[in-house]
Amino acid sequence: MSSGNEPDQRPTDEELAAMSREELLRLGGKLDGVEIVEYEDPWPVKGTKAEKRAERVVALWFLLAAVAGVAFFVALIWWPWQYEPPSNSDGYFWYSLYTPVLGITLGVAVLAISVGVLVYSKKFIPAEVSVQQRSDNMGKGSPELDRKTFVAHLADAGERSTIGRRSMIKRSAGLGAGVLGLGAVALPVASFIKNPWADANGPDSLAHTGWQPEFPGQIVYMRRHTGDFGEVSLVRPEDLDAGGMETVFPFRESERDDHDALVHALKRSDNPVMLIRLRPDDAEQVIKRKGQEDFNYGDYYAYTKICSHVGCPTSLYEQQTNRILCPCHQSQFNALEYAKPIFGPATRALAQLPITVHSDGYLIARHDFIEPIGPGYWERKS
Ligand code: FES
C-alpha cells in the first residue's frame, strides 16, 4: 500500500490516452485512495430462469405504477368531485371517495415505482466492497485525468447495472415513469379544464357567490351557523356589540324547509362573510372606496372571508387596530379603509358585500359582490 502523495505514479498524457476503461477505473479509485475489493456480478451465468424471473418481478412493479398512474389520471378528471349532501346517499358516497381515490392511486403509483427501483438495485446492481485509506492517495489529478476516470466510472456503473440489455424493464419503467409524469402535469392543468368564463352570470360561476339573488327582488338574509346545519338563525344589527365580528352566510325563505339547501349554503366555499360592527369612534375615520360609498349599514361593514391572496379564510378581526388578519401568509387588511391590504403578500382589497336592514329588522345583502372574490381572476382591477 502506498503512503503519502506519489505524484510520480500519475500517468503521462500518452499513457492516459492508451488506458482501457478497467485501468482508468482503478486509477480513479487510486487517486481517491479507494481500492475495490469485491465487485461481484449477481448473475455470472446469463439468461437463467431465476434471472428472468427477477426481471419480470421488476417489470411488474413498474407496470403496476403505470396502471395506478392511469387510474389517478382518470379519477382526477372524471370522478364525481362536486359536493353532494348526505341526503343524496348515492351521490354523497361517490363524492366522498374522491380524495381517498386520488390519494390511493397516486400513492400506489409512487410506491410501485420506488419498489421497482429498489428490487432492481437489489437484484441486478453488483454489490461493491471498497476500502478507502485516510489521506493516502496519489494527490490531485489533472483535469483531463479527472474527466477520463469520472467518465470511466459512469460507463462502468451503467454497464454493470445491466439496464442496457433489459428491454422489458426499460419499457415498463418508461411506461410507469411516463404515466406518473403525465399525472404530475395533469394535476395543475386539471383545474383549468372548467372554463371560468363560460356561463359568467350563472350562480355557480367564479363571478358570483351564494349571495346572488336567484330572481330580481329576492331577499337574501344574513344567517349565522349555530352548529346545527338545519337551524335558521338570522342576524339583527343589535346582535353585535360595537367592535364585534360575526361570520354570516346567505339565506332565502325558499330554503327554510330544504335541509340540503341549508347545508349547502353553509358549505359553499365562497359564501362566508365577515360582518363587522365598528366602534363609533372608529367608524368616523372610515375611508370608503369609490363606488362603494353606500355598501355599509351605519357602523356595519361586510367583507368576504376569502383572502385575495390565495383564498384562505381571513378569519381574524383585531378590534383594537381594526385589522383583518389572514393566518395563511399573514396578510393584513384595514377594516377602516374598505379592507385594503396593508401588510403581507395580498395586493387586493377584500371584496365588500353591500348590506342594509330589511323592514323585518334583519340584516340582508342588497345584491351580490360587485367583483370576483378571492384570487379567482387576474382581471380584477382592485
Ligand atoms: S391566503 Fe391570505 S395571506 Fe395568503
mmCIF file of C-alpha atoms and ligand atoms in Angstrom:
data_model
loop_
_atom_site.group_PDB
_atom_site.id
_atom_site.type_symbol
_atom_site.label_atom_id
_atom_site.label_comp_id
_atom_site.label_asym_id
_atom_site.label_seq_id
_atom_site.Cartn_x
_atom_site.Cartn_y
_atom_site.Cartn_z
ATOM 1 C CA MET A 1 0.000 0.000 0.000
ATOM 2 C CA SER A 2 1.371 3.399 -0.930
ATOM 3 C CA SER A 3 1.642 6.141 1.609
ATOM 4 C CA GLY A 4 1.561 9.887 1.121
ATOM 5 C CA ASN A 5 1.260 11.632 -2.191
ATOM 6 C CA GLU A 6 3.026 9.913 -5.010
ATOM 7 C CA PRO A 7 2.681 12.186 -8.000
ATOM 8 C CA ASP A 8 5.218 10.139 -9.916
ATOM 9 C CA GLN A 9 2.604 7.359 -10.234
ATOM 10 C CA ARG A 10 0.330 9.573 -12.277
ATOM 11 C CA PRO A 11 0.320 8.623 -15.955
ATOM 12 C CA THR A 12 1.549 10.865 -18.688
ATOM 13 C CA ASP A 13 -0.943 12.183 -21.258
ATOM 14 C CA GLU A 14 0.112 9.474 -23.717
ATOM 15 C CA GLU A 15 -0.284 6.702 -21.135
ATOM 16 C CA LEU A 16 -3.663 8.123 -20.148
ATOM 17 C CA ALA A 17 -4.934 8.125 -23.726
ATOM 18 C CA ALA A 18 -3.935 4.473 -24.123
ATOM 19 C CA MET A 19 -5.601 3.220 -20.929
ATOM 20 C CA SER A 20 -8.574 0.841 -21.000
ATOM 21 C CA ARG A 21 -11.738 1.579 -19.004
ATOM 22 C CA GLU A 22 -10.723 -1.028 -16.432
ATOM 23 C CA GLU A 23 -7.370 0.682 -15.942
ATOM 24 C CA LEU A 24 -9.000 4.098 -15.739
ATOM 25 C CA LEU A 25 -11.368 2.758 -13.084
ATOM 26 C CA ARG A 26 -8.547 1.505 -10.934
ATOM 27 C CA LEU A 27 -6.609 4.698 -11.462
ATOM 28 C CA GLY A 28 -9.612 6.814 -10.476
ATOM 29 C CA GLY A 29 -10.017 4.787 -7.316
ATOM 30 C CA LYS A 30 -6.342 5.064 -6.561
ATOM 31 C CA LEU A 31 -6.493 8.837 -6.910
ATOM 32 C CA ASP A 32 -9.045 8.871 -4.112
ATOM 33 C CA GLY A 33 -7.230 6.201 -2.125
ATOM 34 C CA VAL A 34 -10.025 3.702 -2.891
ATOM 35 C CA GLU A 35 -9.384 0.061 -3.562
ATOM 36 C CA ILE A 36 -12.206 -2.111 -4.898
ATOM 37 C CA VAL A 37 -12.007 -5.370 -3.005
ATOM 38 C CA GLU A 38 -15.104 -7.053 -4.360
ATOM 39 C CA TYR A 39 -17.376 -6.262 -7.269
ATOM 40 C CA GLU A 40 -19.401 -9.384 -7.749
ATOM 41 C CA ASP A 41 -21.690 -9.828 -10.727
ATOM 42 C CA PRO A 42 -25.028 -11.072 -9.267
ATOM 43 C CA TRP A 43 -25.734 -13.095 -12.420
ATOM 44 C CA PRO A 44 -22.424 -14.628 -13.549
ATOM 45 C CA VAL A 45 -24.363 -17.110 -15.697
ATOM 46 C CA LYS A 46 -26.556 -15.114 -18.053
ATOM 47 C CA GLY A 47 -30.127 -15.938 -19.023
ATOM 48 C CA THR A 48 -31.006 -18.332 -16.209
ATOM 49 C CA LYS A 49 -34.645 -18.843 -15.223
ATOM 50 C CA ALA A 50 -34.024 -17.129 -11.905
ATOM 51 C CA GLU A 51 -32.616 -14.042 -13.658
ATOM 52 C CA LYS A 52 -35.613 -13.850 -16.000
ATOM 53 C CA ARG A 53 -37.980 -14.261 -13.051
ATOM 54 C CA ALA A 54 -36.278 -11.382 -11.222
ATOM 55 C CA GLU A 55 -36.572 -9.284 -14.352
ATOM 56 C CA ARG A 56 -40.307 -9.994 -14.585
ATOM 57 C CA VAL A 57 -40.828 -9.041 -10.941
ATOM 58 C CA VAL A 58 -39.208 -5.634 -11.510
ATOM 59 C CA ALA A 59 -41.208 -5.077 -14.714
ATOM 60 C CA LEU A 60 -44.421 -5.967 -12.859
ATOM 61 C CA TRP A 61 -43.794 -3.267 -10.259
ATOM 62 C CA PHE A 62 -43.287 -0.684 -12.982
ATOM 63 C CA LEU A 63 -46.429 -1.874 -14.778
ATOM 64 C CA LEU A 64 -48.379 -1.571 -11.529
ATOM 65 C CA ALA A 65 -47.097 2.016 -11.257
ATOM 66 C CA ALA A 66 -48.346 2.697 -14.788
ATOM 67 C CA VAL A 67 -51.802 1.224 -14.072
ATOM 68 C CA ALA A 68 -52.113 3.192 -10.814
ATOM 69 C CA GLY A 69 -50.924 6.349 -12.617
ATOM 70 C CA VAL A 70 -53.606 5.918 -15.294
ATOM 71 C CA ALA A 71 -56.232 5.323 -12.580
ATOM 72 C CA PHE A 72 -55.123 8.534 -10.829
ATOM 73 C CA PHE A 73 -55.373 10.488 -14.053
ATOM 74 C CA VAL A 74 -58.848 9.110 -14.868
ATOM 75 C CA ALA A 75 -60.140 9.748 -11.318
ATOM 76 C CA LEU A 76 -58.733 13.276 -11.309
ATOM 77 C CA ILE A 77 -60.685 14.237 -14.402
ATOM 78 C CA TRP A 78 -63.818 12.095 -14.359
ATOM 79 C CA TRP A 79 -64.590 11.112 -10.765
ATOM 80 C CA PRO A 80 -67.685 12.974 -9.428
ATOM 81 C CA TRP A 81 -65.927 15.594 -7.281
ATOM 82 C CA GLN A 82 -68.688 18.145 -6.736
ATOM 83 C CA TYR A 83 -70.219 18.300 -3.289
ATOM 84 C CA GLU A 84 -73.327 16.185 -2.728
ATOM 85 C CA PRO A 85 -75.331 16.443 0.504
ATOM 86 C CA PRO A 86 -75.536 13.311 2.701
ATOM 87 C CA SER A 87 -79.272 13.081 1.964
ATOM 88 C CA ASN A 88 -78.325 12.072 -1.585
ATOM 89 C CA SER A 89 -76.788 8.855 -0.290
ATOM 90 C CA ASP A 90 -75.629 7.558 -3.664
ATOM 91 C CA GLY A 91 -74.101 10.826 -4.864
ATOM 92 C CA TYR A 92 -72.584 11.533 -1.447
ATOM 93 C CA PHE A 93 -70.962 8.099 -1.351
ATOM 94 C CA TRP A 94 -69.127 8.579 -4.654
ATOM 95 C CA TYR A 95 -68.273 12.212 -3.908
ATOM 96 C CA SER A 96 -66.809 11.285 -0.503
ATOM 97 C CA LEU A 97 -64.482 8.783 -2.194
ATOM 98 C CA TYR A 98 -62.900 11.394 -4.483
ATOM 99 C CA THR A 99 -59.999 12.442 -2.262
ATOM 100 C CA PRO A 100 -59.219 8.918 -0.956
ATOM 101 C CA VAL A 101 -59.206 7.547 -4.510
ATOM 102 C CA LEU A 102 -56.751 10.252 -5.630
ATOM 103 C CA GLY A 103 -54.539 9.608 -2.624
ATOM 104 C CA ILE A 104 -54.558 5.837 -3.001
ATOM 105 C CA THR A 105 -53.899 5.752 -6.756
ATOM 106 C CA LEU A 106 -51.113 8.342 -6.593
ATOM 107 C CA GLY A 107 -49.631 6.668 -3.521
ATOM 108 C CA VAL A 108 -49.640 3.225 -5.175
ATOM 109 C CA ALA A 109 -48.028 4.666 -8.334
ATOM 110 C CA VAL A 110 -45.184 6.309 -6.413
ATOM 111 C CA LEU A 111 -44.746 3.295 -4.140
ATOM 112 C CA ALA A 112 -44.654 0.832 -7.055
ATOM 113 C CA ILE A 113 -42.005 2.889 -8.887
ATOM 114 C CA SER A 114 -39.918 3.020 -5.708
ATOM 115 C CA VAL A 115 -40.252 -0.699 -5.038
ATOM 116 C CA GLY A 116 -39.367 -1.440 -8.669
ATOM 117 C CA VAL A 117 -36.178 0.619 -8.386
ATOM 118 C CA LEU A 118 -35.295 -0.992 -5.055
ATOM 119 C CA VAL A 119 -35.837 -4.532 -6.322
ATOM 120 C CA TYR A 120 -33.803 -3.749 -9.423
ATOM 121 C CA SER A 121 -30.904 -2.407 -7.360
ATOM 122 C CA LYS A 122 -31.001 -5.411 -5.082
ATOM 123 C CA LYS A 123 -31.218 -7.991 -7.839
ATOM 124 C CA PHE A 124 -29.115 -6.555 -10.645
ATOM 125 C CA ILE A 125 -26.613 -3.990 -9.365
ATOM 126 C CA PRO A 126 -23.350 -5.677 -8.326
ATOM 127 C CA ALA A 127 -22.578 -5.342 -4.632
ATOM 128 C CA GLU A 128 -19.329 -3.445 -4.340
ATOM 129 C CA VAL A 129 -16.956 -3.655 -1.414
ATOM 130 C CA SER A 130 -14.250 -0.968 -1.393
ATOM 131 C CA VAL A 131 -11.665 0.213 1.063
ATOM 132 C CA GLN A 132 -10.538 3.811 1.307
ATOM 133 C CA GLN A 133 -7.349 4.783 3.074
ATOM 134 C CA ARG A 134 -7.452 8.023 5.020
ATOM 135 C CA SER A 135 -5.213 10.676 3.388
ATOM 136 C CA ASP A 136 -3.442 8.010 1.457
ATOM 137 C CA ASN A 137 -3.773 8.700 -2.189
ATOM 138 C CA MET A 138 -1.890 9.951 -5.189
ATOM 139 C CA GLY A 139 -2.878 13.578 -4.765
ATOM 140 C CA LYS A 140 -4.761 15.741 -7.171
ATOM 141 C CA GLY A 141 -5.048 14.582 -10.769
ATOM 142 C CA SER A 142 -5.052 16.792 -13.853
ATOM 143 C CA PRO A 143 -8.447 17.963 -15.215
ATOM 144 C CA GLU A 144 -8.091 15.561 -18.121
ATOM 145 C CA LEU A 145 -7.290 12.694 -15.790
ATOM 146 C CA ASP A 146 -10.252 13.547 -13.552
ATOM 147 C CA ARG A 147 -12.597 13.728 -16.529
ATOM 148 C CA LYS A 148 -11.454 10.431 -18.004
ATOM 149 C CA THR A 149 -11.637 8.492 -14.757
ATOM 150 C CA PHE A 150 -15.033 10.011 -13.930
ATOM 151 C CA VAL A 151 -16.459 9.053 -17.331
ATOM 152 C CA ALA A 152 -14.975 5.573 -16.953
ATOM 153 C CA HIS A 153 -16.747 5.217 -13.589
ATOM 154 C CA LEU A 154 -20.077 6.304 -15.056
ATOM 155 C CA ALA A 155 -19.771 3.999 -18.053
ATOM 156 C CA ASP A 156 -18.788 1.118 -15.817
ATOM 157 C CA ALA A 157 -21.714 1.723 -13.464
ATOM 158 C CA GLY A 158 -24.103 1.827 -16.440
ATOM 159 C CA GLU A 159 -22.722 -1.383 -17.869
ATOM 160 C CA ARG A 160 -22.650 -3.273 -14.596
ATOM 161 C CA SER A 161 -26.251 -2.236 -13.870
ATOM 162 C CA THR A 162 -27.092 -4.329 -16.991
ATOM 163 C CA ILE A 163 -30.019 -1.989 -17.715
ATOM 164 C CA GLY A 164 -28.875 -1.673 -21.324
ATOM 165 C CA ARG A 165 -29.774 -5.265 -22.161
ATOM 166 C CA ARG A 166 -33.009 -5.483 -20.111
ATOM 167 C CA SER A 167 -35.548 -4.136 -22.559
ATOM 168 C CA MET A 168 -38.581 -5.431 -20.639
ATOM 169 C CA ILE A 169 -37.560 -3.429 -17.581
ATOM 170 C CA LYS A 170 -36.641 -0.381 -19.641
ATOM 171 C CA ARG A 171 -40.034 -0.370 -21.363
ATOM 172 C CA SER A 172 -42.078 -0.926 -18.196
ATOM 173 C CA ALA A 173 -40.044 1.651 -16.233
ATOM 174 C CA GLY A 174 -40.508 4.172 -19.036
ATOM 175 C CA LEU A 175 -44.248 3.497 -19.054
ATOM 176 C CA GLY A 176 -44.583 3.811 -15.259
ATOM 177 C CA ALA A 177 -42.488 6.975 -15.037
ATOM 178 C CA GLY A 178 -44.195 8.454 -18.106
ATOM 179 C CA VAL A 179 -47.705 7.947 -16.758
ATOM 180 C CA LEU A 180 -46.666 9.303 -13.378
ATOM 181 C CA GLY A 181 -45.154 12.339 -15.102
ATOM 182 C CA LEU A 182 -48.414 12.797 -17.008
ATOM 183 C CA GLY A 183 -50.283 12.776 -13.693
ATOM 184 C CA ALA A 184 -47.901 15.395 -12.298
ATOM 185 C CA VAL A 185 -48.641 17.636 -15.280
ATOM 186 C CA ALA A 186 -52.383 16.920 -15.181
ATOM 187 C CA LEU A 187 -52.681 17.895 -11.517
ATOM 188 C CA PRO A 188 -52.174 21.657 -12.016
ATOM 189 C CA VAL A 189 -53.688 21.679 -15.503
ATOM 190 C CA ALA A 190 -56.924 19.923 -14.470
ATOM 191 C CA SER A 191 -58.171 22.979 -12.634
ATOM 192 C CA PHE A 192 -58.241 24.844 -15.944
ATOM 193 C CA ILE A 193 -60.449 22.263 -17.620
ATOM 194 C CA LYS A 194 -63.525 24.141 -16.405
ATOM 195 C CA ASN A 195 -63.833 27.354 -18.381
ATOM 196 C CA PRO A 196 -64.243 30.111 -15.769
ATOM 197 C CA TRP A 197 -65.730 32.496 -18.330
ATOM 198 C CA ALA A 198 -68.450 30.136 -19.522
ATOM 199 C CA ASP A 199 -71.851 30.978 -18.015
ATOM 200 C CA ALA A 200 -70.332 34.000 -16.251
ATOM 201 C CA ASN A 201 -73.749 35.080 -14.968
ATOM 202 C CA GLY A 202 -74.725 31.651 -13.637
ATOM 203 C CA PRO A 203 -74.943 31.104 -9.873
ATOM 204 C CA ASP A 204 -72.006 28.683 -9.912
ATOM 205 C CA SER A 205 -69.599 30.792 -11.962
ATOM 206 C CA LEU A 206 -66.467 32.286 -10.447
ATOM 207 C CA ALA A 207 -68.003 35.715 -10.926
ATOM 208 C CA HIS A 208 -70.839 35.071 -8.454
ATOM 209 C CA THR A 209 -71.347 33.768 -4.957
ATOM 210 C CA GLY A 210 -74.263 32.364 -2.999
ATOM 211 C CA TRP A 211 -75.251 35.960 -2.198
ATOM 212 C CA GLN A 212 -76.576 36.484 -5.705
ATOM 213 C CA PRO A 213 -80.425 36.660 -5.685
ATOM 214 C CA GLU A 214 -81.995 33.926 -7.799
ATOM 215 C CA PHE A 215 -84.505 36.423 -9.234
ATOM 216 C CA PRO A 216 -84.900 40.201 -9.063
ATOM 217 C CA GLY A 217 -86.256 41.311 -5.712
ATOM 218 C CA GLN A 218 -85.390 38.121 -3.812
ATOM 219 C CA ILE A 219 -84.342 38.909 -0.231
ATOM 220 C CA VAL A 220 -81.045 37.311 0.807
ATOM 221 C CA TYR A 221 -80.719 37.381 4.607
ATOM 222 C CA MET A 222 -77.619 37.010 6.752
ATOM 223 C CA ARG A 223 -77.613 33.808 8.747
ATOM 224 C CA ARG A 224 -75.219 32.595 11.407
ATOM 225 C CA HIS A 225 -74.029 28.993 11.791
ATOM 226 C CA THR A 226 -75.178 27.660 15.158
ATOM 227 C CA GLY A 227 -73.582 24.242 14.713
ATOM 228 C CA ASP A 228 -76.905 22.792 13.572
ATOM 229 C CA PHE A 229 -76.906 22.859 9.768
ATOM 230 C CA GLY A 230 -80.709 22.849 9.608
ATOM 231 C CA GLU A 231 -81.284 25.678 12.091
ATOM 232 C CA VAL A 232 -82.043 29.119 10.659
ATOM 233 C CA SER A 233 -80.718 31.894 12.897
ATOM 234 C CA LEU A 234 -80.915 35.289 11.223
ATOM 235 C CA VAL A 235 -78.842 38.285 12.258
ATOM 236 C CA ARG A 236 -80.156 41.605 13.572
ATOM 237 C CA PRO A 237 -77.924 44.660 13.977
ATOM 238 C CA GLU A 238 -78.379 44.611 17.754
ATOM 239 C CA ASP A 239 -76.922 41.083 17.927
ATOM 240 C CA LEU A 240 -73.419 42.522 17.568
ATOM 241 C CA ASP A 241 -71.645 44.678 20.143
ATOM 242 C CA ALA A 242 -69.555 47.627 18.937
ATOM 243 C CA GLY A 243 -66.169 46.221 17.906
ATOM 244 C CA GLY A 244 -67.702 42.781 17.336
ATOM 245 C CA MET A 245 -67.487 40.438 14.372
ATOM 246 C CA GLU A 246 -69.635 37.549 13.204
ATOM 247 C CA THR A 247 -69.376 35.144 10.275
ATOM 248 C CA VAL A 248 -72.568 35.063 8.239
ATOM 249 C CA PHE A 249 -73.975 33.050 5.335
ATOM 250 C CA PRO A 250 -76.780 33.712 2.814
ATOM 251 C CA PHE A 251 -80.338 32.536 3.472
ATOM 252 C CA ARG A 252 -83.505 32.723 1.373
ATOM 253 C CA GLU A 253 -87.019 31.984 2.643
ATOM 254 C CA SER A 254 -87.330 29.364 -0.096
ATOM 255 C CA GLU A 255 -84.614 27.351 1.670
ATOM 256 C CA ARG A 256 -86.291 27.260 5.107
ATOM 257 C CA ASP A 257 -87.516 23.655 4.969
ATOM 258 C CA ASP A 258 -84.979 22.459 2.451
ATOM 259 C CA HIS A 259 -82.310 20.748 4.527
ATOM 260 C CA ASP A 260 -79.962 20.200 1.573
ATOM 261 C CA ALA A 261 -80.116 23.876 0.575
ATOM 262 C CA LEU A 262 -79.480 24.955 4.184
ATOM 263 C CA VAL A 263 -76.440 22.696 4.407
ATOM 264 C CA HIS A 264 -75.173 23.791 1.019
ATOM 265 C CA ALA A 265 -75.386 27.483 1.981
ATOM 266 C CA LEU A 266 -73.056 26.838 4.921
ATOM 267 C CA LYS A 267 -70.664 24.703 2.898
ATOM 268 C CA ARG A 268 -70.333 26.668 -0.313
ATOM 269 C CA SER A 269 -66.789 27.963 -0.207
ATOM 270 C CA ASP A 270 -67.441 31.496 -1.456
ATOM 271 C CA ASN A 271 -70.335 32.210 0.943
ATOM 272 C CA PRO A 272 -68.679 33.089 4.283
ATOM 273 C CA VAL A 273 -68.753 36.798 5.008
ATOM 274 C CA MET A 274 -67.260 38.670 7.917
ATOM 275 C CA LEU A 275 -69.822 41.084 9.380
ATOM 276 C CA ILE A 276 -68.069 43.749 11.434
ATOM 277 C CA ARG A 277 -69.609 46.372 13.693
ATOM 278 C CA LEU A 278 -67.092 49.177 14.102
ATOM 279 C CA ARG A 279 -66.855 51.168 17.306
ATOM 280 C CA PRO A 280 -68.477 54.616 16.812
ATOM 281 C CA ASP A 281 -65.141 56.485 17.121
ATOM 282 C CA ASP A 282 -63.526 54.188 14.563
ATOM 283 C CA ALA A 283 -66.496 54.444 12.209
ATOM 284 C CA GLU A 284 -65.897 58.176 11.938
ATOM 285 C CA GLN A 285 -62.468 57.562 10.423
ATOM 286 C CA VAL A 286 -63.667 55.243 7.675
ATOM 287 C CA ILE A 287 -62.408 55.882 4.162
ATOM 288 C CA LYS A 288 -64.834 54.433 1.636
ATOM 289 C CA ARG A 289 -63.960 53.098 -1.744
ATOM 290 C CA LYS A 290 -65.187 54.926 -4.801
ATOM 291 C CA GLY A 291 -68.443 53.367 -5.963
ATOM 292 C CA GLN A 292 -68.998 51.599 -2.643
ATOM 293 C CA GLU A 293 -69.975 54.595 -0.526
ATOM 294 C CA ASP A 294 -73.346 53.051 0.406
ATOM 295 C CA PHE A 295 -72.233 49.429 0.885
ATOM 296 C CA ASN A 296 -72.248 49.684 4.689
ATOM 297 C CA TYR A 297 -75.230 49.942 7.022
ATOM 298 C CA GLY A 298 -74.271 52.504 9.650
ATOM 299 C CA ASP A 299 -71.318 51.080 11.543
ATOM 300 C CA TYR A 300 -71.787 47.633 9.952
ATOM 301 C CA TYR A 301 -69.432 46.523 7.208
ATOM 302 C CA ALA A 302 -69.378 43.134 5.462
ATOM 303 C CA TYR A 303 -66.305 41.714 3.740
ATOM 304 C CA THR A 304 -65.771 38.334 2.117
ATOM 305 C CA LYS A 305 -63.740 35.948 4.248
ATOM 306 C CA ILE A 306 -61.935 34.618 1.177
ATOM 307 C CA CYS A 307 -58.473 36.135 1.158
ATOM 308 C CA SER A 308 -57.499 37.936 -2.042
ATOM 309 C CA HIS A 309 -54.039 36.361 -1.890
ATOM 310 C CA VAL A 310 -54.654 32.637 -2.434
ATOM 311 C CA GLY A 311 -58.091 32.166 -0.924
ATOM 312 C CA CYS A 312 -57.604 31.164 2.718
ATOM 313 C CA PRO A 313 -60.284 32.245 5.208
ATOM 314 C CA THR A 314 -59.380 35.610 6.726
ATOM 315 C CA SER A 315 -60.990 34.732 9.998
ATOM 316 C CA LEU A 316 -59.341 37.106 12.444
ATOM 317 C CA TYR A 317 -60.564 40.606 13.254
ATOM 318 C CA GLU A 318 -58.419 42.599 15.628
ATOM 319 C CA GLN A 319 -60.696 45.100 17.334
ATOM 320 C CA GLN A 320 -58.019 47.462 18.701
ATOM 321 C CA THR A 321 -56.338 48.090 15.363
ATOM 322 C CA ASN A 322 -59.311 47.330 13.103
ATOM 323 C CA ARG A 323 -57.156 44.935 11.142
ATOM 324 C CA ILE A 324 -58.417 41.788 9.457
ATOM 325 C CA LEU A 325 -55.755 39.094 9.505
ATOM 326 C CA CYS A 326 -55.277 36.129 7.212
ATOM 327 C CA PRO A 327 -53.458 33.362 9.114
ATOM 328 C CA CYS A 328 -52.121 31.665 5.987
ATOM 329 C CA HIS A 329 -49.422 34.151 4.991
ATOM 330 C CA GLN A 330 -50.100 36.934 7.473
ATOM 331 C CA SER A 331 -51.742 39.415 5.129
ATOM 332 C CA GLN A 332 -53.475 42.226 6.982
ATOM 333 C CA PHE A 333 -56.372 44.339 5.730
ATOM 334 C CA ASN A 334 -57.609 47.652 7.097
ATOM 335 C CA ALA A 335 -61.284 47.404 8.032
ATOM 336 C CA LEU A 336 -61.459 51.218 8.173
ATOM 337 C CA GLU A 337 -60.378 51.542 4.553
ATOM 338 C CA TYR A 338 -62.528 49.104 2.508
ATOM 339 C CA ALA A 339 -60.372 46.160 3.678
ATOM 340 C CA LYS A 340 -57.392 47.414 1.725
ATOM 341 C CA PRO A 341 -54.242 45.279 2.209
ATOM 342 C CA ILE A 342 -51.679 46.982 4.428
ATOM 343 C CA PHE A 343 -49.274 44.149 5.160
ATOM 344 C CA GLY A 344 -48.270 40.795 3.684
ATOM 345 C CA PRO A 345 -48.479 39.291 0.205
ATOM 346 C CA ALA A 346 -52.111 40.171 -0.620
ATOM 347 C CA THR A 347 -52.336 43.028 -3.096
ATOM 348 C CA ARG A 348 -56.102 43.390 -3.483
ATOM 349 C CA ALA A 349 -58.791 44.575 -1.096
ATOM 350 C CA LEU A 350 -61.253 42.036 0.276
ATOM 351 C CA ALA A 351 -64.466 42.302 -1.720
ATOM 352 C CA GLN A 352 -67.172 44.195 0.178
ATOM 353 C CA LEU A 353 -70.780 42.965 0.335
ATOM 354 C CA PRO A 354 -73.418 45.716 0.120
ATOM 355 C CA ILE A 355 -75.784 45.373 3.080
ATOM 356 C CA THR A 356 -78.811 47.000 4.674
ATOM 357 C CA VAL A 357 -81.613 46.114 7.095
ATOM 358 C CA HIS A 358 -84.903 44.719 5.827
ATOM 359 C CA SER A 359 -88.266 46.017 7.064
ATOM 360 C CA ASP A 360 -88.500 42.981 9.380
ATOM 361 C CA GLY A 361 -85.352 44.134 11.200
ATOM 362 C CA TYR A 362 -82.887 41.565 9.881
ATOM 363 C CA LEU A 363 -79.657 42.326 8.043
ATOM 364 C CA ILE A 364 -79.709 41.466 4.347
ATOM 365 C CA ALA A 365 -77.414 41.705 1.315
ATOM 366 C CA ARG A 366 -78.552 44.318 -1.181
ATOM 367 C CA HIS A 367 -77.037 42.303 -4.013
ATOM 368 C CA ASP A 368 -74.052 40.091 -4.743
ATOM 369 C CA PHE A 369 -70.442 41.335 -4.590
ATOM 370 C CA ILE A 370 -69.696 43.647 -7.490
ATOM 371 C CA GLU A 371 -66.328 41.992 -8.161
ATOM 372 C CA PRO A 372 -64.995 38.444 -8.005
ATOM 373 C CA ILE A 373 -63.934 37.440 -4.524
ATOM 374 C CA GLY A 374 -60.617 35.845 -3.613
ATOM 375 C CA PRO A 375 -57.810 35.306 -6.107
ATOM 376 C CA GLY A 376 -60.037 33.807 -8.821
ATOM 377 C CA TYR A 377 -59.458 36.376 -11.539
ATOM 378 C CA TRP A 378 -56.334 38.039 -12.819
ATOM 379 C CA GLU A 379 -58.564 40.631 -14.438
ATOM 380 C CA ARG A 380 -59.602 42.120 -11.102
ATOM 381 C CA LYS A 381 -58.716 45.766 -11.143
ATOM 382 C CA SER A 382 -58.587 46.315 -7.400
HETATM 383 S S1 FES B 1 -54.068 33.395 1.570
HETATM 384 FE FE1 FES B 1 -54.258 35.074 2.871
HETATM 385 S S2 FES B 1 -52.276 35.807 3.037
HETATM 386 FE FE2 FES B 1 -52.074 34.170 1.686
#
